[in-house]
CSV table of C-alpha atoms in Angstrom, one decimal:
chain,number,residue,atom,x,y,z
A,1,MET,CA,-80.3,-96.7,-7.1
A,2,PHE,CA,-84.0,-97.7,-6.5
A,3,LEU,CA,-83.0,-101.3,-5.9
A,4,ALA,CA,-80.3,-100.2,-3.4
A,5,LEU,CA,-82.8,-98.1,-1.4
A,6,LEU,CA,-85.3,-100.9,-1.6
A,7,GLU,CA,-82.8,-103.4,-0.1
A,8,LEU,CA,-81.9,-100.9,2.6
A,9,ARG,CA,-85.6,-100.7,3.5
A,10,ALA,CA,-86.2,-104.4,3.3
A,11,ALA,CA,-83.2,-105.3,5.5
A,12,ARG,CA,-83.4,-102.2,7.7
A,13,GLY,CA,-82.6,-104.1,10.9
A,14,ARG,CA,-79.3,-105.3,9.6
A,15,PHE,CA,-78.3,-101.9,8.2
A,16,LEU,CA,-79.4,-100.1,11.4
A,17,LEU,CA,-77.2,-102.4,13.4
A,18,MET,CA,-74.3,-101.7,11.0
A,19,GLY,CA,-75.0,-98.0,11.1
A,20,SER,CA,-75.0,-98.0,14.9
A,21,VAL,CA,-71.6,-99.6,14.9
A,22,VAL,CA,-70.4,-96.8,12.5
A,23,VAL,CA,-72.0,-94.2,14.7
A,24,LEU,CA,-70.1,-95.5,17.7
A,25,VAL,CA,-66.8,-95.8,15.9
A,26,ALA,CA,-67.1,-92.3,14.5
A,27,ALA,CA,-68.1,-90.8,17.8
A,28,LEU,CA,-65.3,-92.6,19.6
A,29,VAL,CA,-62.8,-91.3,17.0
A,30,GLY,CA,-64.2,-87.8,17.4
A,31,ILE,CA,-64.1,-87.9,21.2
A,32,VAL,CA,-60.5,-89.2,21.2
A,33,SER,CA,-59.6,-86.4,18.8
A,34,GLY,CA,-61.2,-83.9,21.1
A,35,PHE,CA,-59.2,-85.2,24.1
A,36,THR,CA,-56.0,-85.2,22.0
A,37,THR,CA,-56.5,-81.6,21.1
A,38,GLY,CA,-57.7,-80.6,24.6
A,39,LEU,CA,-54.8,-82.3,26.3
A,40,GLY,CA,-52.3,-80.7,23.9
A,41,ASP,CA,-53.9,-77.3,24.6
A,42,ASP,CA,-53.8,-77.9,28.3
A,43,THR,CA,-50.1,-78.8,28.2
A,44,VAL,CA,-48.6,-76.2,25.8
A,45,SER,CA,-51.2,-73.4,25.2
A,46,ALA,CA,-49.1,-71.0,27.2
A,47,LEU,CA,-46.1,-71.8,24.9
A,48,ARG,CA,-48.3,-71.4,21.8
A,49,ARG,CA,-49.3,-67.9,22.9
A,50,LEU,CA,-45.7,-66.8,23.1
A,51,PRO,CA,-44.9,-64.4,20.3
A,52,ALA,CA,-41.7,-66.1,19.5
A,53,SER,CA,-40.3,-68.2,16.6
A,54,HIS,CA,-37.5,-70.0,18.5
A,55,LEU,CA,-36.5,-70.9,22.0
A,56,VAL,CA,-32.8,-71.1,23.0
A,57,PHE,CA,-31.8,-73.5,25.8
A,58,SER,CA,-28.4,-74.4,27.3
A,59,SER,CA,-26.8,-77.3,25.5
A,60,ASP,CA,-26.5,-79.5,28.6
A,61,ALA,CA,-30.3,-79.8,28.8
A,62,ARG,CA,-31.3,-82.7,26.6
A,63,SER,CA,-34.8,-83.2,27.8
A,64,ASP,CA,-37.3,-81.3,30.0
A,65,GLN,CA,-35.4,-78.2,29.0
A,66,PHE,CA,-37.7,-75.7,30.8
A,67,ALA,CA,-36.8,-77.4,34.1
A,68,ARG,CA,-33.1,-78.2,33.4
A,69,SER,CA,-31.9,-75.4,31.2
A,70,LEU,CA,-30.2,-72.3,32.7
A,71,LEU,CA,-28.8,-69.3,30.8
A,72,ASP,CA,-27.3,-66.1,32.1
A,73,ASP,CA,-27.1,-62.5,30.9
A,74,ARG,CA,-23.6,-63.1,29.4
A,75,ALA,CA,-24.9,-65.9,27.2
A,76,ALA,CA,-27.9,-63.9,26.3
A,77,ALA,CA,-25.8,-60.8,25.3
A,78,ALA,CA,-23.5,-63.0,23.2
A,79,TRP,CA,-26.4,-64.7,21.5
A,80,ARG,CA,-28.1,-61.4,20.7
A,81,ARG,CA,-24.9,-59.9,19.4
A,82,GLU,CA,-24.0,-62.8,17.1
A,83,ALA,CA,-27.5,-63.7,16.0
A,84,ASP,CA,-28.6,-60.1,15.3
A,85,ALA,CA,-32.1,-61.1,16.4
A,86,ASP,CA,-34.7,-59.8,18.9
A,87,ALA,CA,-34.4,-62.1,22.0
A,88,THR,CA,-35.6,-61.8,25.6
A,89,PRO,CA,-35.2,-64.0,28.7
A,90,LEU,CA,-38.0,-66.4,29.7
A,91,GLY,CA,-38.3,-68.4,32.9
A,92,VAL,CA,-40.7,-71.2,33.4
A,93,SER,CA,-41.5,-73.2,36.6
A,94,ILE,CA,-44.4,-74.7,38.4
A,95,THR,CA,-45.3,-73.6,41.9
A,96,ARG,CA,-48.2,-73.3,44.3
A,97,GLY,CA,-49.8,-70.4,46.1
A,98,THR,CA,-52.7,-69.3,48.3
A,99,THR,CA,-54.7,-66.1,48.0
A,100,ASP,CA,-55.7,-63.8,50.8
A,101,ARG,CA,-59.3,-65.2,50.3
A,102,GLY,CA,-58.1,-68.7,50.9
A,103,ALA,CA,-58.0,-70.1,47.3
A,104,GLU,CA,-55.3,-72.6,46.9
A,105,VAL,CA,-54.0,-72.9,43.3
A,106,ASP,CA,-51.2,-74.5,41.3
A,107,LEU,CA,-49.7,-72.1,38.7
A,108,ALA,CA,-47.1,-72.2,36.0
A,109,ALA,CA,-45.0,-69.1,36.6
A,110,PHE,CA,-43.7,-67.5,33.4
A,111,GLY,CA,-41.0,-65.0,34.2
A,112,VAL,CA,-40.8,-62.2,31.5
A,113,GLU,CA,-39.3,-58.8,31.4
A,114,PRO,CA,-42.1,-56.1,31.6
A,115,GLY,CA,-42.3,-54.2,28.4
A,116,SER,CA,-40.6,-57.0,26.3
A,117,PHE,CA,-42.5,-58.7,23.4
A,118,LEU,CA,-43.2,-61.6,25.8
A,119,ALA,CA,-45.2,-59.3,28.2
A,120,PRO,CA,-48.8,-60.6,28.2
A,121,SER,CA,-51.7,-58.4,26.9
A,122,VAL,CA,-54.4,-58.1,29.5
A,123,THR,CA,-58.2,-58.4,29.1
A,124,ALA,CA,-58.8,-56.9,32.5
A,125,GLY,CA,-56.8,-54.8,35.0
A,126,ARG,CA,-53.3,-53.8,34.0
A,127,GLY,CA,-50.2,-55.5,32.8
A,128,LEU,CA,-46.8,-56.2,34.5
A,129,ASP,CA,-45.3,-53.1,36.1
A,130,ARG,CA,-41.6,-52.3,35.5
A,131,THR,CA,-41.5,-50.7,38.9
A,132,ALA,CA,-43.3,-53.3,40.9
A,133,ASP,CA,-41.6,-56.7,41.2
A,134,ASP,CA,-44.6,-58.1,43.1
A,135,SER,CA,-47.1,-57.8,40.3
A,136,ILE,CA,-48.6,-60.9,38.6
A,137,VAL,CA,-50.9,-61.3,35.6
A,138,ILE,CA,-53.1,-64.5,35.8
A,139,SER,CA,-54.7,-66.4,33.0
A,140,ALA,CA,-58.4,-67.0,32.9
A,141,LYS,CA,-57.9,-70.6,34.0
A,142,LEU,CA,-56.7,-69.3,37.4
A,143,ALA,CA,-59.7,-67.0,37.5
A,144,ASP,CA,-61.9,-70.0,37.2
A,145,GLU,CA,-60.2,-71.4,40.3
A,146,GLY,CA,-61.1,-68.4,42.4
A,147,VAL,CA,-58.3,-65.9,41.9
A,148,ARG,CA,-59.4,-62.4,41.2
A,149,VAL,CA,-57.7,-59.2,40.1
A,150,GLY,CA,-56.8,-57.3,43.3
A,151,ASP,CA,-56.1,-60.5,45.3
A,152,THR,CA,-52.7,-61.1,47.0
A,153,LEU,CA,-51.2,-64.4,46.2
A,154,VAL,CA,-48.6,-65.9,48.6
A,155,VAL,CA,-46.2,-68.5,47.1
A,156,ASP,CA,-46.2,-71.5,49.4
A,157,ARG,CA,-43.1,-72.2,51.5
A,158,LEU,CA,-41.4,-69.1,50.2
A,159,GLY,CA,-43.7,-66.4,51.5
A,160,ILE,CA,-43.3,-64.3,48.4
A,161,ARG,CA,-46.3,-62.0,48.2
A,162,LEU,CA,-47.7,-61.2,44.7
A,163,HIS,CA,-50.5,-58.7,43.9
A,164,VAL,CA,-52.8,-59.8,41.0
A,165,THR,CA,-52.9,-56.8,38.7
A,166,GLY,CA,-54.3,-58.2,35.5
A,167,LEU,CA,-56.1,-61.0,33.7
A,168,THR,CA,-55.1,-62.5,30.3
A,169,ASP,CA,-56.5,-65.2,28.0
A,170,ARG,CA,-56.8,-68.8,29.0
A,171,SER,CA,-53.5,-70.6,28.9
A,172,ALA,CA,-51.8,-73.5,30.7
A,173,TYR,CA,-48.4,-75.3,30.8
A,174,GLY,CA,-48.2,-78.9,31.9
A,175,HIS,CA,-52.0,-79.0,32.8
A,176,VAL,CA,-51.3,-76.1,35.2
A,177,PRO,CA,-52.8,-72.6,34.7
A,178,ALA,CA,-50.3,-70.1,33.6
A,179,ALA,CA,-49.4,-66.8,35.3
A,180,TYR,CA,-46.9,-64.1,34.3
A,181,VAL,CA,-44.5,-62.4,36.7
A,182,PRO,CA,-41.5,-60.1,36.3
A,183,LEU,CA,-38.3,-62.0,35.6
A,184,THR,CA,-36.7,-61.0,38.9
A,185,THR,CA,-39.7,-62.3,40.8
A,186,TRP,CA,-39.5,-65.6,38.9
A,187,GLN,CA,-35.8,-65.9,39.9
A,188,ARG,CA,-36.8,-65.6,43.5
A,189,ILE,CA,-39.5,-68.3,43.0
A,190,ARG,CA,-37.1,-70.6,41.2
A,191,PHE,CA,-33.9,-70.2,43.2
A,192,SER,CA,-35.1,-69.2,46.8
A,193,THR,CA,-34.6,-71.8,49.5
A,194,PRO,CA,-37.7,-72.4,51.7
A,195,GLY,CA,-37.2,-70.9,55.2
A,196,ALA,CA,-34.1,-68.9,54.2
A,197,PRO,CA,-33.8,-65.4,55.7
A,198,ALA,CA,-34.6,-62.4,53.5
A,199,SER,CA,-30.9,-61.5,53.3
A,200,ALA,CA,-30.4,-64.6,51.2
A,201,THR,CA,-32.1,-63.0,48.2
A,202,ALA,CA,-28.8,-61.3,47.4
A,203,THR,CA,-27.4,-64.7,46.4
A,204,ILE,CA,-30.1,-65.5,43.9
A,205,PRO,CA,-28.4,-66.1,40.5
A,206,ASP,CA,-29.3,-63.9,37.6
A,207,GLN,CA,-30.4,-66.9,35.4
A,208,PHE,CA,-33.4,-68.0,33.4
A,209,SER,CA,-34.7,-71.0,31.6
A,210,ALA,CA,-34.5,-69.9,27.9
A,211,LEU,CA,-34.2,-67.1,25.5
A,212,ALA,CA,-37.3,-66.4,23.4
A,213,VAL,CA,-36.3,-65.3,19.9
A,214,ARG,CA,-38.4,-63.4,17.4
A,215,ASP,CA,-36.8,-64.1,14.1
A,216,SER,CA,-38.5,-63.2,10.8
A,217,GLY,CA,-35.7,-64.5,8.6
A,218,GLY,CA,-36.3,-68.1,9.3
A,219,GLY,CA,-32.5,-68.9,9.2
A,220,SER,CA,-30.6,-71.7,10.9
A,221,PHE,CA,-28.8,-71.2,14.2
A,222,ALA,CA,-26.8,-74.4,14.2
A,223,ALA,CA,-23.4,-72.7,13.8
A,224,LEU,CA,-24.3,-70.2,16.5
A,225,ASP,CA,-25.4,-72.9,18.9
A,226,GLN,CA,-22.1,-74.7,18.4
A,227,ARG,CA,-20.1,-71.6,19.2
A,228,LEU,CA,-22.1,-70.6,22.2
A,229,SER,CA,-23.0,-74.0,23.6
A,230,THR,CA,-26.7,-73.5,23.3
A,231,THR,CA,-29.5,-75.5,21.6
A,232,THR,CA,-32.1,-73.6,19.6
A,233,LEU,CA,-35.5,-75.1,18.8
A,234,THR,CA,-38.4,-73.8,16.9
A,235,LYS,CA,-41.3,-73.0,19.2
A,236,GLU,CA,-43.2,-76.0,17.9
A,237,ARG,CA,-40.3,-78.3,18.6
A,238,ALA,CA,-40.0,-76.8,22.1
A,239,TYR,CA,-43.5,-78.2,22.9
A,240,GLU,CA,-41.8,-81.5,23.6
A,241,ALA,CA,-40.0,-79.9,26.5
A,242,ALA,CA,-43.4,-79.5,28.3
A,243,PRO,CA,-44.0,-82.2,30.9
A,244,GLY,CA,-46.1,-85.1,29.5
A,245,TYR,CA,-46.7,-83.6,26.1
A,246,THR,CA,-44.9,-86.2,24.0
A,247,GLY,CA,-46.2,-89.2,25.9
A,248,GLU,CA,-49.8,-88.0,25.8
A,249,ARG,CA,-49.8,-87.3,22.1
A,250,VAL,CA,-48.2,-90.7,21.3
A,251,THR,CA,-50.8,-92.5,23.4
A,252,MET,CA,-53.9,-90.6,22.0
A,253,ASN,CA,-52.6,-90.8,18.4
A,254,SER,CA,-52.1,-94.5,18.8
A,255,ILE,CA,-55.7,-95.0,19.9
A,256,GLN,CA,-56.9,-93.0,16.9
A,257,VAL,CA,-54.8,-95.0,14.5
A,258,PHE,CA,-56.2,-98.3,15.8
A,259,LEU,CA,-59.7,-96.9,15.5
A,260,TYR,CA,-59.0,-95.9,11.9
A,261,LEU,CA,-57.9,-99.6,11.3
A,262,ILE,CA,-60.9,-101.0,13.0
A,263,ALA,CA,-63.5,-99.0,11.0
A,264,PRO,CA,-62.7,-100.5,7.5
A,265,LEU,CA,-62.5,-104.0,9.0
A,266,VAL,CA,-65.9,-103.8,10.6
A,267,VAL,CA,-67.6,-102.2,7.6
A,268,GLY,CA,-65.8,-104.6,5.2
A,269,ALA,CA,-66.8,-107.6,7.3
A,270,PHE,CA,-70.5,-106.6,7.3
A,271,PHE,CA,-70.7,-106.0,3.6
A,272,ALA,CA,-68.8,-109.2,2.8
A,273,VAL,CA,-71.4,-111.2,4.7
A,274,TRP,CA,-74.2,-109.2,3.1
A,275,THR,CA,-72.8,-109.8,-0.3
A,276,VAL,CA,-72.5,-113.6,0.3
A,277,GLN,CA,-76.1,-113.7,1.4
A,278,ARG,CA,-77.4,-111.9,-1.7
A,279,ARG,CA,-75.3,-113.6,-4.3
A,280,PRO,CA,-78.3,-115.3,-5.9
A,281,GLU,CA,-80.0,-111.9,-6.2
A,282,LEU,CA,-76.8,-110.5,-7.8
A,283,ALA,CA,-76.7,-113.4,-10.2
A,284,LEU,CA,-80.3,-112.8,-11.1
A,285,LEU,CA,-79.6,-109.2,-11.9
A,286,ARG,CA,-76.7,-110.2,-14.1
A,287,ALA,CA,-79.0,-112.7,-15.9
A,288,LEU,CA,-81.5,-110.0,-16.5
A,289,GLY,CA,-78.8,-107.9,-18.1
A,290,ALA,CA,-77.5,-105.7,-15.3
A,291,SER,CA,-73.9,-104.7,-16.0
A,292,ARG,CA,-71.0,-105.2,-13.5
A,293,ARG,CA,-70.7,-101.4,-13.3
A,294,ARG,CA,-74.3,-101.1,-12.2
A,295,LEU,CA,-73.9,-103.7,-9.5
A,296,LEU,CA,-70.8,-102.0,-8.3
A,297,ALA,CA,-72.7,-98.7,-8.1
A,298,HIS,CA,-75.5,-100.4,-6.3
A,299,THR,CA,-73.1,-101.8,-3.6
A,300,VAL,CA,-71.1,-98.6,-3.2
A,301,LEU,CA,-74.3,-96.5,-2.8
A,302,GLN,CA,-75.5,-98.8,0.0
A,303,ALA,CA,-72.1,-98.5,1.7
A,304,ALA,CA,-71.9,-94.7,1.2
A,305,LEU,CA,-75.4,-94.2,2.8
A,306,VAL,CA,-74.6,-96.4,5.8
A,307,VAL,CA,-71.1,-95.0,6.4
A,308,GLY,CA,-72.1,-91.4,5.5
A,309,LEU,CA,-75.2,-91.2,7.7
A,310,GLY,CA,-73.5,-93.2,10.5
A,311,THR,CA,-70.5,-90.9,10.4
A,312,ALA,CA,-72.7,-87.8,10.5
A,313,ALA,CA,-74.6,-89.1,13.5
A,314,GLY,CA,-71.2,-89.9,15.2
A,315,ALA,CA,-70.0,-86.4,14.6
A,316,VAL,CA,-73.1,-85.0,16.3
A,317,LEU,CA,-72.6,-87.4,19.2
A,318,ALA,CA,-69.0,-86.4,19.6
A,319,ALA,CA,-69.9,-82.7,19.5
A,320,ALA,CA,-72.6,-83.3,22.1
A,321,VAL,CA,-70.1,-84.9,24.4
A,322,GLY,CA,-67.9,-81.9,24.0
A,323,LEU,CA,-70.7,-79.6,25.0
A,324,LEU,CA,-71.6,-81.9,27.9
A,325,VAL,CA,-68.2,-82.0,29.5
A,326,GLY,CA,-67.7,-78.3,28.9
A,327,GLU,CA,-64.5,-77.0,30.6
A,328,GLN,CA,-64.5,-79.7,33.3
A,329,VAL,CA,-62.0,-81.8,31.4
A,330,PRO,CA,-59.4,-80.8,28.8
A,331,PHE,CA,-61.5,-81.4,25.7
A,332,SER,CA,-61.4,-79.3,22.5
A,333,LEU,CA,-63.0,-80.2,19.2
A,334,PRO,CA,-63.0,-77.3,16.8
A,335,ALA,CA,-65.3,-77.6,13.7
A,336,ALA,CA,-62.3,-77.9,11.4
A,337,THR,CA,-60.8,-80.8,13.4
A,338,LEU,CA,-64.2,-82.5,13.7
A,339,ALA,CA,-64.7,-82.2,9.9
A,340,VAL,CA,-61.3,-83.6,9.0
A,341,THR,CA,-61.7,-86.5,11.5
A,342,MET,CA,-65.1,-87.5,10.3
A,343,CYS,CA,-64.0,-87.3,6.6
A,344,THR,CA,-61.2,-89.7,7.5
A,345,VAL,CA,-63.5,-92.1,9.2
A,346,ALA,CA,-65.9,-92.1,6.2
A,347,ALA,CA,-63.0,-92.6,3.8
A,348,VAL,CA,-61.5,-95.6,5.7
A,349,GLY,CA,-65.0,-97.0,6.2
A,350,LEU,CA,-65.7,-96.9,2.5
A,351,ALA,CA,-62.3,-98.4,1.8
A,352,GLY,CA,-63.5,-101.4,3.7
A,353,THR,CA,-66.2,-102.0,1.2
A,354,ALA,CA,-63.4,-102.7,-1.4
A,355,LEU,CA,-63.1,-106.1,0.2
A,356,THR,CA,-66.6,-107.0,-1.2
A,357,LEU,CA,-66.4,-105.6,-4.7
A,358,ARG,CA,-64.7,-108.6,-6.2
A,359,ARG,CA,-67.6,-110.9,-5.1
A,360,VAL,CA,-70.0,-108.4,-6.6
A,361,THR,CA,-68.3,-108.3,-10.0
A,362,THR,CA,-67.9,-112.1,-10.1
A,363,ALA,CA,-71.6,-112.9,-9.7
A,364,ASP,CA,-72.3,-115.6,-12.3
A,365,PRO,CA,-75.6,-115.2,-14.2
A,366,LEU,CA,-75.5,-118.9,-15.0
A,367,THR,CA,-76.2,-119.6,-11.4
A,368,MET,CA,-79.8,-118.5,-11.9
A,369,LEU,CA,-80.0,-120.4,-15.3
A,370,GLY,CA,-79.3,-123.8,-13.7
A,371,ALA,CA,-75.5,-124.1,-14.5
A,372,ASN,CA,-74.9,-125.5,-11.0
A,373,ARG,CA,-77.4,-128.3,-11.3
């Protein structure tokens, strides 16, 4: 151990250079992980907050189900009756509005029945009112954009006036802040024709995007789907129906995988060159009686110090980037995620040193005794 530390001190320039590379790789992996989590939260956090286990869509909607699926009350009644489960309608669509104070915002309107298990809990103001179809509960992300409790929000091109009655936790759908409205109001937003007279509201269909199911039995609904021409997905599977969710995760995860492949190659290449350069010293140690096990421990200790300290510094740098960007971009790096990511970086980095161990164990003591002369 003393010799390993002595070499680190003697060749500190080389080890600092290698450590800097490990710091940058670890920080980059941490930052990518933060963006992966943040983008995922910014796409489906509103769906994650739904107190449901499954979502039921119409069978003709194969993708983008929240935009393409439509169910009616008859399908909902038949599903409830045969499934014997607690289910309530859910409507999801993206729209745009302007407040009476001039704040222009995009919002993902979630249509729910007031009083159902989907009705949002509020942190300020009051929740959706059964007797007031013009109420709306906004998420904290909309409050960040200038919408306040008590404001009047007018849906663009439709002229639907909504009164902001409450505030709930931060949530978003498809990178758009979420807001919750009564189901009848959502149907007006979803099915109204811009510029149509008010009398046309009588023709608005009584339909919605999906049924949210609260099932504690964990059973399969495949047979029921076949009979009722529906498609039931777990809430986690339904995340893929959110716009851009799958593509973003595939892209960001691919970047992470390549970084995990780069880390052991870089560390392995450095220690391979370092081992070649010090083969005479290793042979001398063998000639003086050092065992192969001790030489292996010597090399692994050096690698562990460089990779461990570099990874720790990279973690600090990634966390600092998260604090720097704040809430300006979709970045989320919880401590547990950061710890798992950094442990993975350290593990694959140390795996790269395995490429050098054979050269260490094959150091020939006869090299220092003149066998090559």
